[in-house]
Tab-separated table of C-alpha atoms in Angstrom:
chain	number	residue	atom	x	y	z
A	144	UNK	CA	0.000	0.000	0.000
A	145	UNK	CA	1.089	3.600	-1.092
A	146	UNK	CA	1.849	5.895	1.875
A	147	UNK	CA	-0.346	9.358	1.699
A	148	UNK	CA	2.819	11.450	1.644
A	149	UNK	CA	3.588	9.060	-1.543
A	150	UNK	CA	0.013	9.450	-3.112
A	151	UNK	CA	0.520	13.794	-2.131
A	152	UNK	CA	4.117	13.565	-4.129
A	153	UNK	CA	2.210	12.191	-7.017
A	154	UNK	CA	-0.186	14.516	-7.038
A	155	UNK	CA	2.361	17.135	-7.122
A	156	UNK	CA	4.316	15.352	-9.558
A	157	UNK	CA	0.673	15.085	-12.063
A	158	UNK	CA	0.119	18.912	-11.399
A	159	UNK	CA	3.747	19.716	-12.664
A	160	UNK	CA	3.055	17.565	-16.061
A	161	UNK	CA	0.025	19.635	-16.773
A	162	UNK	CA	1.444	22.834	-15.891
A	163	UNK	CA	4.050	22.316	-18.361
A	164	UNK	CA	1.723	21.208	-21.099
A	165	UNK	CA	-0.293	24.712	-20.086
A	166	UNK	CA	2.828	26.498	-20.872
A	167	UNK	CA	3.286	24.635	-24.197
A	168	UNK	CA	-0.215	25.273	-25.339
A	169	UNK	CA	0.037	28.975	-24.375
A	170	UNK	CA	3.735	29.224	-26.460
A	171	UNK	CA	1.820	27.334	-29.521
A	172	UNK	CA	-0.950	30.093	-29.770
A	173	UNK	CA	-3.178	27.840	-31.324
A	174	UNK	CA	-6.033	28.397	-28.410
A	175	UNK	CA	-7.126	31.952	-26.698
A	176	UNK	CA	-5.108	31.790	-23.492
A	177	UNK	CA	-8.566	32.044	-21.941
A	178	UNK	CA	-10.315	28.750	-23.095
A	179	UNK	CA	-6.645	26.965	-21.981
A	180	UNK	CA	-7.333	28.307	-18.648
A	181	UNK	CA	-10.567	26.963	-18.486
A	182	UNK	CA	-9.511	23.556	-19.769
A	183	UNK	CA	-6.011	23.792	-17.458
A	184	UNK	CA	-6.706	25.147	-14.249
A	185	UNK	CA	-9.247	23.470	-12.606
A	186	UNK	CA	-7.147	19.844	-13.178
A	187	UNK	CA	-4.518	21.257	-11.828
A	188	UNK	CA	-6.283	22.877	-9.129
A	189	UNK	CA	-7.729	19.061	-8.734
A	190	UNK	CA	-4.306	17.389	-8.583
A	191	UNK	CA	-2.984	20.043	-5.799
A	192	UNK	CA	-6.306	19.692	-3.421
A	193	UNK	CA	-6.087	16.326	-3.490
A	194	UNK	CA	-2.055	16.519	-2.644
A	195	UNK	CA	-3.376	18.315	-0.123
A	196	UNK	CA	-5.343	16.362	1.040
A	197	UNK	CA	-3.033	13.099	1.325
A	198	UNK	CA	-0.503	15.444	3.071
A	199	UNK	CA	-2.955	16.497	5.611
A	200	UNK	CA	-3.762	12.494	6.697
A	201	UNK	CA	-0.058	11.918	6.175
A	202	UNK	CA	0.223	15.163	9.281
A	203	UNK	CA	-2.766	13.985	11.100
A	204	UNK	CA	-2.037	10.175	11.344
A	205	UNK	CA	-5.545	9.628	9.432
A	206	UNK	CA	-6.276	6.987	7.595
A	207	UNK	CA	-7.551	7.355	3.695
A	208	UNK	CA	-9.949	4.074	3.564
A	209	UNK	CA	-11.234	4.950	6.547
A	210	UNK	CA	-12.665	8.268	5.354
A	211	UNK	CA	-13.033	10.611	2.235
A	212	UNK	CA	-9.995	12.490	1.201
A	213	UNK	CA	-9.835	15.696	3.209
A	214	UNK	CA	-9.676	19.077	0.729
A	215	UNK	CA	-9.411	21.125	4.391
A	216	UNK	CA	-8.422	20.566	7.921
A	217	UNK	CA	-11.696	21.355	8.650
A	218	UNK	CA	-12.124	17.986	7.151
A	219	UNK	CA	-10.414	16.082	9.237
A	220	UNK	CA	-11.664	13.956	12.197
A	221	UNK	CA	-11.033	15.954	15.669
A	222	UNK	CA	-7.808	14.825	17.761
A	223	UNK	CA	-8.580	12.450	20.351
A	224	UNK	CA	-10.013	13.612	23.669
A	225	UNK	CA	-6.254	14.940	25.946
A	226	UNK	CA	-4.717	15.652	22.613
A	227	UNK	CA	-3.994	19.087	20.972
A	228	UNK	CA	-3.957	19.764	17.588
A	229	UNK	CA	-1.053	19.382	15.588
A	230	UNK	CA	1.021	22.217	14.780
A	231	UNK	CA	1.430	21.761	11.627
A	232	UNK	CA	-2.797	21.047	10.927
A	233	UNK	CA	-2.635	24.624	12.851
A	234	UNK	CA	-0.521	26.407	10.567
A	235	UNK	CA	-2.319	24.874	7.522
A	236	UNK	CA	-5.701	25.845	9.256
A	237	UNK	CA	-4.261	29.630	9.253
A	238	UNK	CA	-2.742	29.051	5.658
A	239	UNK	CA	-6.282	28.132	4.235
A	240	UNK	CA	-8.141	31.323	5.634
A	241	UNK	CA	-5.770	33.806	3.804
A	242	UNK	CA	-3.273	34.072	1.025
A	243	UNK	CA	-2.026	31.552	-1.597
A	244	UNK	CA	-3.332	28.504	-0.019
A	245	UNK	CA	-6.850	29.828	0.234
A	246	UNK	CA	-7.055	31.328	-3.072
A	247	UNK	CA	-5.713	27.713	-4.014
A	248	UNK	CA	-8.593	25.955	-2.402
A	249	UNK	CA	-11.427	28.083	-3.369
A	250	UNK	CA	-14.376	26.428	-5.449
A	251	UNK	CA	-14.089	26.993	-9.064
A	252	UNK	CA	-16.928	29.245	-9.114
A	253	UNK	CA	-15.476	32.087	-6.271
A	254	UNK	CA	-12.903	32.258	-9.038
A	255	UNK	CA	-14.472	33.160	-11.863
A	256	UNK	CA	-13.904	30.706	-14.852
A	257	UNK	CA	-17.197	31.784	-17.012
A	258	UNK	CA	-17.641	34.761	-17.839
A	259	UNK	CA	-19.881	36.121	-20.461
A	260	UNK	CA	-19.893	33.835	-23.640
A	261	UNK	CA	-19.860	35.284	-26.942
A	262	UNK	CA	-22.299	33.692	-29.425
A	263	UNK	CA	-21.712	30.696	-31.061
A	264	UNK	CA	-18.716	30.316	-28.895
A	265	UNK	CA	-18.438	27.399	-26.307
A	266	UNK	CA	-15.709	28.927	-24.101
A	267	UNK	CA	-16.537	32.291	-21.782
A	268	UNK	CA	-14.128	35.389	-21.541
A	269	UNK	CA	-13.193	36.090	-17.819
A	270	UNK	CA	-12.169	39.294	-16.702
A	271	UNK	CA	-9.480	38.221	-14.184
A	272	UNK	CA	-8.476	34.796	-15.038
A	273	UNK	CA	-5.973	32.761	-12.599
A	274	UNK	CA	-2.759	31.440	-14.875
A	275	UNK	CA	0.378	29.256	-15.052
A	276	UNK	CA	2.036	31.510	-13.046
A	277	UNK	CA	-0.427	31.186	-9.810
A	278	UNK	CA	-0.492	27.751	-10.623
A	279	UNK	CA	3.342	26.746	-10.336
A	280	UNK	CA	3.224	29.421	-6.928
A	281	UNK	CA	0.745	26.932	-5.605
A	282	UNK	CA	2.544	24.071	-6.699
A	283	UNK	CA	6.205	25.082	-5.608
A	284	UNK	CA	5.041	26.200	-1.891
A	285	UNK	CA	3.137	22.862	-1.556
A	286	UNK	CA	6.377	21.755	-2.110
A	287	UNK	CA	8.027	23.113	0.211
A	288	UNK	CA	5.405	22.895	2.694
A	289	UNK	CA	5.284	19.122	2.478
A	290	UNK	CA	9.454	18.892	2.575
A	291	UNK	CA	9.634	21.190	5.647
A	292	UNK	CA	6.693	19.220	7.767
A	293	UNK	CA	7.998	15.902	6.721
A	294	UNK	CA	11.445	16.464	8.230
A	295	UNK	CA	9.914	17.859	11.172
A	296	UNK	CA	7.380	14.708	11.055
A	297	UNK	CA	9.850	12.362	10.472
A	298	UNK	CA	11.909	13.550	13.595
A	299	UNK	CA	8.944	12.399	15.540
């Protein structure tokens, strides 16, 4: 059986291949950047929650067949009775009320991905659309996130 800091690296590692194929399809200029943010974003926004999510059972001791994959700490099962939260669940519970990690977890539709379609045209025009760059920010301090708690984890 795959460990959940395993299944979160994958994740991470899935995100990275699309972000890179985002990048390509923006340099080809084949598609409005627009409609490849609408096709790219929310999978990799997918792939990063649910890294997330293995990486907060992987901090919480959890265990993933025993429950649904968290995409919040407020999704995880409260710590025994005489134990305190982790610190690390605490720092992630302050990371997802402001800044990237929020933005990160927000449901598609708080950030805007249709915006008024023109006729005859399947995609939408957004006025303020998310892009690779956000993306690989979310992505990279994941990353670093995950490296810094599991050496601090693994001294346990």
């Amino acid at each position: 059986m795959t460990s959940a800091r395993g299944q979160a690296n994958q994740k991470l590692y899935l995100a990275r291949i699309l972000l890179s194929a985002w990048r390509e399809a923006i340099a080809a200029q084949q598609l409005p950047v627009q409609v490849l943010t609408q096709a790219f974003l929310p999978a990799i926004r997918q792939h990063l929650g649910d890294a997330y999510g293995w990486f907060l059972l992987e901090v919480s001791g959890g265990d993933a067949a025993a429950q649904a994959l968290p995409r919040n700490c407020g999704d995880l099962p409260a710590p025994a009775e005489g134990q305190v939260v982790a610190g690390e669940i605490r720092e992630f519970q302050q990371l997802e009320t402001t800044g990237w990690l929020a933005t990160m977890l927000q449901a598609e539709d708080a950030v805007s991905l249709s915006g008024t379609r023109s006729p005859g045209n399947l995609a939408s025009a957004t006025p303020h659309l998310l892009g690779p760059d956000d993306a690989e920010t979310w992505l990279d301090n994941l990353a670093v996130l995950f490296e810094r708690m599991s050496e601090s984890l693994d001294e346990y």
